[in-house]
Tab-separated table of C-alpha atoms in Angstrom:
chain	number	residue	atom	x	y	z
R	249	MET	CA	37.708	-6.534	-18.256
R	250	ARG	CA	40.978	-8.122	-19.661
R	251	ARG	CA	39.184	-11.589	-19.788
R	252	LEU	CA	36.136	-9.912	-21.483
R	253	ILE	CA	38.500	-8.364	-24.158
R	254	GLU	CA	39.922	-11.659	-24.771
R	255	VAL	CA	36.390	-12.959	-25.451
R	256	LEU	CA	35.627	-10.030	-27.772
R	257	ASP	CA	38.390	-11.218	-30.237
R	258	VAL	CA	35.632	-13.557	-31.576
R	259	GLU	CA	34.249	-10.388	-33.409
R	260	ARG	CA	37.706	-10.189	-35.397
R	261	THR	CA	36.479	-12.555	-38.237
R	262	PRO	CA	37.158	-11.043	-41.599
R	263	HIS	CA	36.169	-14.159	-43.353
R	264	ALA	CA	32.783	-14.101	-41.643
R	265	PRO	CA	31.418	-10.606	-41.654
R	266	HIS	CA	28.519	-10.263	-39.204
R	267	ARG	CA	26.127	-7.989	-37.453
R	268	SER	CA	26.806	-7.318	-33.795
R	269	LEU	CA	24.652	-6.901	-30.859
R	270	VAL	CA	26.270	-5.444	-27.513
R	271	ASP	CA	23.825	-5.702	-24.680
R	272	LEU	CA	25.000	-3.697	-21.697
R	273	ARG	CA	21.775	-3.324	-19.687
R	274	ARG	CA	23.199	-5.316	-16.962
R	275	LEU	CA	25.948	-3.085	-16.383
R	276	GLU	CA	25.836	-1.787	-12.847
R	277	SER	CA	28.814	0.354	-12.280
R	278	PRO	CA	31.229	1.859	-15.107
R	279	ASP	CA	34.884	1.624	-13.772
R	280	PRO	CA	36.950	4.532	-15.336
R	281	SER	CA	39.971	2.279	-15.656
R	282	ALA	CA	38.195	-0.630	-17.285
R	283	PHE	CA	36.419	1.755	-19.602
R	284	GLY	CA	39.804	3.236	-20.782
R	285	LEU	CA	41.140	-0.259	-21.233
R	286	PHE	CA	38.422	-1.212	-23.307
R	287	VAL	CA	38.643	1.990	-25.611
R	288	ASN	CA	42.399	1.234	-26.018
R	289	TYR	CA	41.604	-2.329	-27.149
R	290	MET	CA	39.051	-1.234	-29.804
R	291	ARG	CA	41.343	1.492	-31.233
R	292	GLN	CA	44.247	-0.948	-31.529
R	293	ARG	CA	42.053	-3.356	-33.388
R	294	GLU	CA	39.989	-0.716	-35.538
R	295	GLU	CA	41.148	-2.153	-38.822
R	296	ASP	CA	39.963	-5.774	-37.919
R	297	PHE	CA	36.588	-4.743	-36.568
R	298	ALA	CA	35.863	-2.618	-39.626
R	299	ALA	CA	36.590	-5.666	-41.860
R	300	SER	CA	34.398	-7.920	-39.616
R	301	VAL	CA	31.391	-6.079	-38.355
R	302	GLN	CA	28.673	-4.983	-40.769
R	303	ARG	CA	26.689	-3.029	-38.286
R	304	GLN	CA	26.604	-2.922	-34.567
R	305	ALA	CA	23.832	-2.132	-32.031
R	306	LEU	CA	24.625	-1.322	-28.486
R	307	VAL	CA	21.815	-1.467	-25.888
R	308	ARG	CA	22.501	0.580	-22.949
R	309	PRO	CA	21.175	0.671	-19.345
R	310	GLU	CA	19.004	3.413	-17.882
R	311	GLY	CA	20.214	6.475	-15.936
R	312	ILE	CA	23.718	8.022	-15.591
R	313	ILE	CA	25.451	4.742	-16.310
R	314	GLY	CA	23.512	4.441	-19.661
R	315	ALA	CA	24.507	7.892	-20.534
R	316	VAL	CA	28.296	6.913	-19.993
R	317	VAL	CA	27.714	3.727	-22.115
R	318	GLY	CA	25.979	5.669	-24.852
R	319	GLY	CA	29.021	8.083	-25.175
R	320	PHE	CA	31.133	5.120	-26.186
R	321	TYR	CA	30.916	5.518	-29.962
R	322	SER	CA	31.617	9.281	-29.531
R	323	LEU	CA	35.188	8.348	-28.426
R	324	LEU	CA	35.727	5.676	-31.119
R	325	SER	CA	33.854	6.762	-34.294
R	326	PRO	CA	33.674	3.261	-35.811
R	327	ARG	CA	33.808	2.896	-39.547
R	328	TYR	CA	30.697	0.614	-39.621
R	329	PRO	CA	27.109	1.718	-38.874
R	330	SER	CA	26.313	1.953	-35.302
R	331	ARG	CA	23.515	2.994	-32.920
R	332	VAL	CA	22.599	3.025	-29.290
R	333	PHE	CA	19.215	1.692	-27.941
R	334	THR	CA	17.463	1.264	-24.806
R	335	GLU	CA	15.440	-1.834	-25.954
R	336	SER	CA	16.935	-5.072	-27.269
R	337	ASN	CA	14.000	-5.687	-29.551
R	338	GLU	CA	14.578	-2.331	-31.365
R	339	ALA	CA	18.230	-3.060	-31.515
R	340	LEU	CA	17.637	-6.541	-33.066
R	341	SER	CA	15.236	-5.052	-35.577
R	342	TRP	CA	17.620	-2.478	-36.652
R	343	LEU	CA	20.160	-5.240	-37.200
R	344	GLY	CA	17.702	-6.912	-39.615
R	345	VAL	CA	16.409	-9.816	-37.249
R	346	GLN	CA	12.891	-10.779	-37.842
R	347	GLU	CA	10.618	-10.503	-34.831
R	348	ALA	CA	10.145	-14.278	-34.509
R	349	LYS	CA	13.919	-14.946	-34.592
R	350	ALA	CA	14.452	-12.082	-32.412
R	351	ALA	CA	12.318	-13.574	-29.433
R	352	ALA	CA	14.061	-16.816	-29.726
R	353	LEU	CA	17.514	-15.257	-29.703
R	354	GLN	CA	16.672	-12.976	-26.730
R	355	SER	CA	15.314	-16.027	-24.957
R	356	GLU	CA	18.512	-17.929	-25.712
R	357	LEU	CA	20.576	-14.949	-24.350
R	358	ASN	CA	18.669	-14.694	-21.204
R	359	GLN	CA	19.179	-18.405	-20.535
R	360	LEU	CA	22.976	-18.014	-21.003
R	361	VAL	CA	23.014	-15.111	-18.695
R	362	MET	CA	20.942	-17.004	-16.154
R	363	GLU	CA	23.368	-19.831	-16.276
R	364	ALA	CA	26.464	-17.509	-15.849
R	365	THR	CA	25.097	-15.503	-13.050
R	366	GLY	CA	22.737	-17.723	-11.298
R	367	GLN	CA	20.093	-15.187	-11.537
R	368	SER	CA	16.912	-15.340	-13.449
R	369	PRO	CA	15.747	-12.942	-16.342
R	370	LEU	CA	12.880	-11.999	-13.982
R	371	LEU	CA	15.232	-10.760	-11.252
R	372	LEU	CA	17.587	-9.179	-13.764
R	373	GLN	CA	14.668	-7.254	-15.268
R	374	LEU	CA	13.272	-6.300	-11.772
R	375	HIS	CA	16.658	-4.886	-10.705
R	376	ARG	CA	17.071	-2.963	-13.869
R	377	VAL	CA	13.573	-1.425	-13.223
R	378	LEU	CA	14.210	-0.664	-9.547
R	379	ARG	CA	17.805	0.726	-9.810
R	380	PRO	CA	16.915	4.355	-11.123
R	381	LYS	CA	13.693	4.515	-8.965
R	382	LEU	CA	14.766	3.482	-5.344
R	383	VAL	CA	13.246	6.507	-3.661
R	384	GLU	CA	9.769	6.000	-4.917
R	385	ALA	CA	9.800	2.301	-5.520
R	386	SER	CA	6.613	0.578	-5.325
R	387	LEU	CA	5.299	-2.919	-6.237
R	388	ALA	CA	2.397	-1.408	-8.163
R	389	ASP	CA	4.562	0.880	-10.235
R	390	THR	CA	7.165	-1.860	-10.838
R	391	ALA	CA	4.790	-4.450	-11.825
R	392	ARG	CA	3.277	-2.052	-14.312
R	393	GLU	CA	6.545	-1.174	-15.878
R	394	MET	CA	7.517	-4.708	-16.094
R	395	GLY	CA	4.183	-5.329	-17.894
R	396	MET	CA	2.397	-7.722	-15.294
R	397	SER	CA	-0.067	-7.326	-12.554
R	398	GLU	CA	1.023	-7.127	-8.845
R	399	ARG	CA	-0.153	-10.545	-8.173
R	400	THR	CA	1.593	-12.095	-11.026
R	401	LEU	CA	5.029	-10.330	-10.061
R	402	GLN	CA	4.524	-11.401	-6.478
R	403	ARG	CA	3.806	-15.135	-7.552
R	404	ARG	CA	6.620	-15.312	-9.849
R	405	LEU	CA	9.095	-13.845	-7.246
R	406	LYS	CA	7.680	-16.435	-4.692
R	407	GLU	CA	8.390	-19.163	-7.173
R	408	ALA	CA	11.946	-17.937	-7.474
R	409	GLY	CA	12.310	-18.077	-3.706
R	410	THR	CA	12.316	-14.494	-2.963
R	411	SER	CA	9.999	-11.336	-2.521
R	412	PHE	CA	9.707	-7.795	-3.813
R	413	GLN	CA	10.960	-6.370	-0.498
R	414	ALA	CA	14.077	-8.653	-0.534
R	415	GLU	CA	14.934	-7.806	-4.042
R	416	LEU	CA	14.432	-3.908	-3.308
R	417	ASN	CA	16.645	-4.260	-0.389
R	418	ALA	CA	19.374	-5.981	-2.312
R	419	VAL	CA	19.326	-3.268	-5.067
R	420	GLN	CA	19.473	-0.609	-2.353
R	421	VAL	CA	22.518	-2.023	-0.694
R	422	ARG	CA	24.263	-2.770	-3.964
R	423	THR	CA	23.660	0.807	-5.017
R	424	ALA	CA	24.764	1.945	-1.705
R	425	GLN	CA	28.132	-0.006	-2.098
R	426	GLN	CA	28.706	1.652	-5.478
R	427	LEU	CA	28.118	5.137	-3.958
R	428	LEU	CA	30.293	4.585	-0.877
R	429	LEU	CA	33.178	3.424	-3.156
R	430	GLU	CA	32.882	5.974	-5.926
R	431	THR	CA	31.891	9.069	-4.053
R	432	ASP	CA	32.715	10.942	-0.770
R	433	MET	CA	28.810	11.296	0.100
R	434	LYS	CA	27.853	11.348	3.680
R	435	LEU	CA	26.176	8.295	4.938
R	436	THR	CA	22.933	10.261	5.426
R	437	ALA	CA	22.976	11.374	1.818
R	438	VAL	CA	23.681	7.791	0.680
R	439	ALA	CA	20.745	6.531	2.762
R	440	VAL	CA	18.424	9.224	1.095
R	441	GLU	CA	19.812	8.399	-2.407
R	442	VAL	CA	18.966	4.636	-2.081
R	443	GLY	CA	15.541	5.323	-0.633
R	444	CYS	CA	15.969	4.533	3.189
R	445	ALA	CA	13.870	6.683	5.549
R	446	SER	CA	16.722	7.222	7.890
R	447	LEU	CA	20.377	6.631	8.611
R	448	GLN	CA	19.473	4.101	11.275
R	449	HIS	CA	17.248	2.112	8.907
R	450	PHE	CA	20.055	2.296	6.140
R	451	SER	CA	22.778	1.186	8.581
R	452	SER	CA	20.745	-1.697	9.806
R	453	LEU	CA	19.743	-2.861	6.315
R	454	PHE	CA	23.287	-2.608	5.222
R	455	ARG	CA	24.787	-4.508	8.141
R	456	LYS	CA	22.064	-7.291	7.778
R	457	LEU	CA	23.099	-7.909	4.046
R	458	VAL	CA	26.755	-7.161	4.153
R	459	GLY	CA	27.637	-8.095	7.652
R	460	ASP	CA	29.308	-4.755	8.343
R	461	SER	CA	28.239	-1.133	8.916
R	462	PRO	CA	28.523	1.172	5.961
R	463	SER	CA	31.307	3.253	7.361
R	464	ASN	CA	33.599	0.284	8.345
R	465	TRP	CA	32.738	-1.412	4.906
R	466	ARG	CA	33.769	1.707	3.144
R	467	ASP	CA	37.211	2.124	5.256
R	468	GLN	CA	38.090	-1.431	4.491
R	469	GLN	CA	37.361	-1.338	0.822
R	470	ARG	CA	39.395	1.926	0.440
R	471	LYS	CA	42.397	0.547	2.575
R	472	ALA	CA	42.680	-2.732	0.386
R	473	PRO	CA	45.566	-2.346	-1.979
R	474	PRO	CA	44.822	-2.935	-5.724
R	475	SER	CA	45.973	-6.011	-7.214
R	476	PRO	CA	48.939	-5.495	-9.674
R	477	GLN	CA	47.041	-7.273	-12.247
R	478	GLU	CA	44.126	-4.959	-11.946
R	479	SER	CA	46.117	-1.559	-12.079
R	480	PRO	CA	45.500	0.435	-14.975
R	481	PRO	CA	48.189	0.513	-17.699
R	482	GLY	CA	51.013	2.795	-17.016
R	483	LYS	CA	50.730	2.622	-13.196
């Protein structure tokens, strides 16, 4: 988060007023300490941003994480027009970007994300669709929500060297890790939450992808001392 804040200083350009797009749809887990650090950063630079940003559109993810992200402006009340969206096309339109240019910009942003994460826009979109619907996830419903046929989705995943089931399992385990770290939920409850039919199935899947059992992984993660550089201010 501290490294991200340094990057955000690019917005502080009073000599070049601009419209700002903040796309947080790929955010998977809001960390309270990091969130507080970011809010403090924005408050300390309120004057600079007010002189630089003409308007700002924030694109939030779905679900509870999206609700947390959507509440960001209620904490800051920026002095420039700001709105929260769930779709980047709507956000870019509100910022005054023409449809043709918006498509090109979105394509460029997706390419940058792919280079930075090593993950294709297809997989990013797939994970975003799957994350809030793990319990009832199906190939047919997922393909429909992504705007393509089942066959097309399967073909594109094969071209990417993966499959629907493999990506579903990856999202299930990643979501489980988040729940294991951030809550005290029982393992059976976590299994149900991520769409596994039984605790045995969940434990087997978790061990296969992580290399450890859910209980051992949780214990080890919670025992690990926080790095001094990552500690929240004042601690």
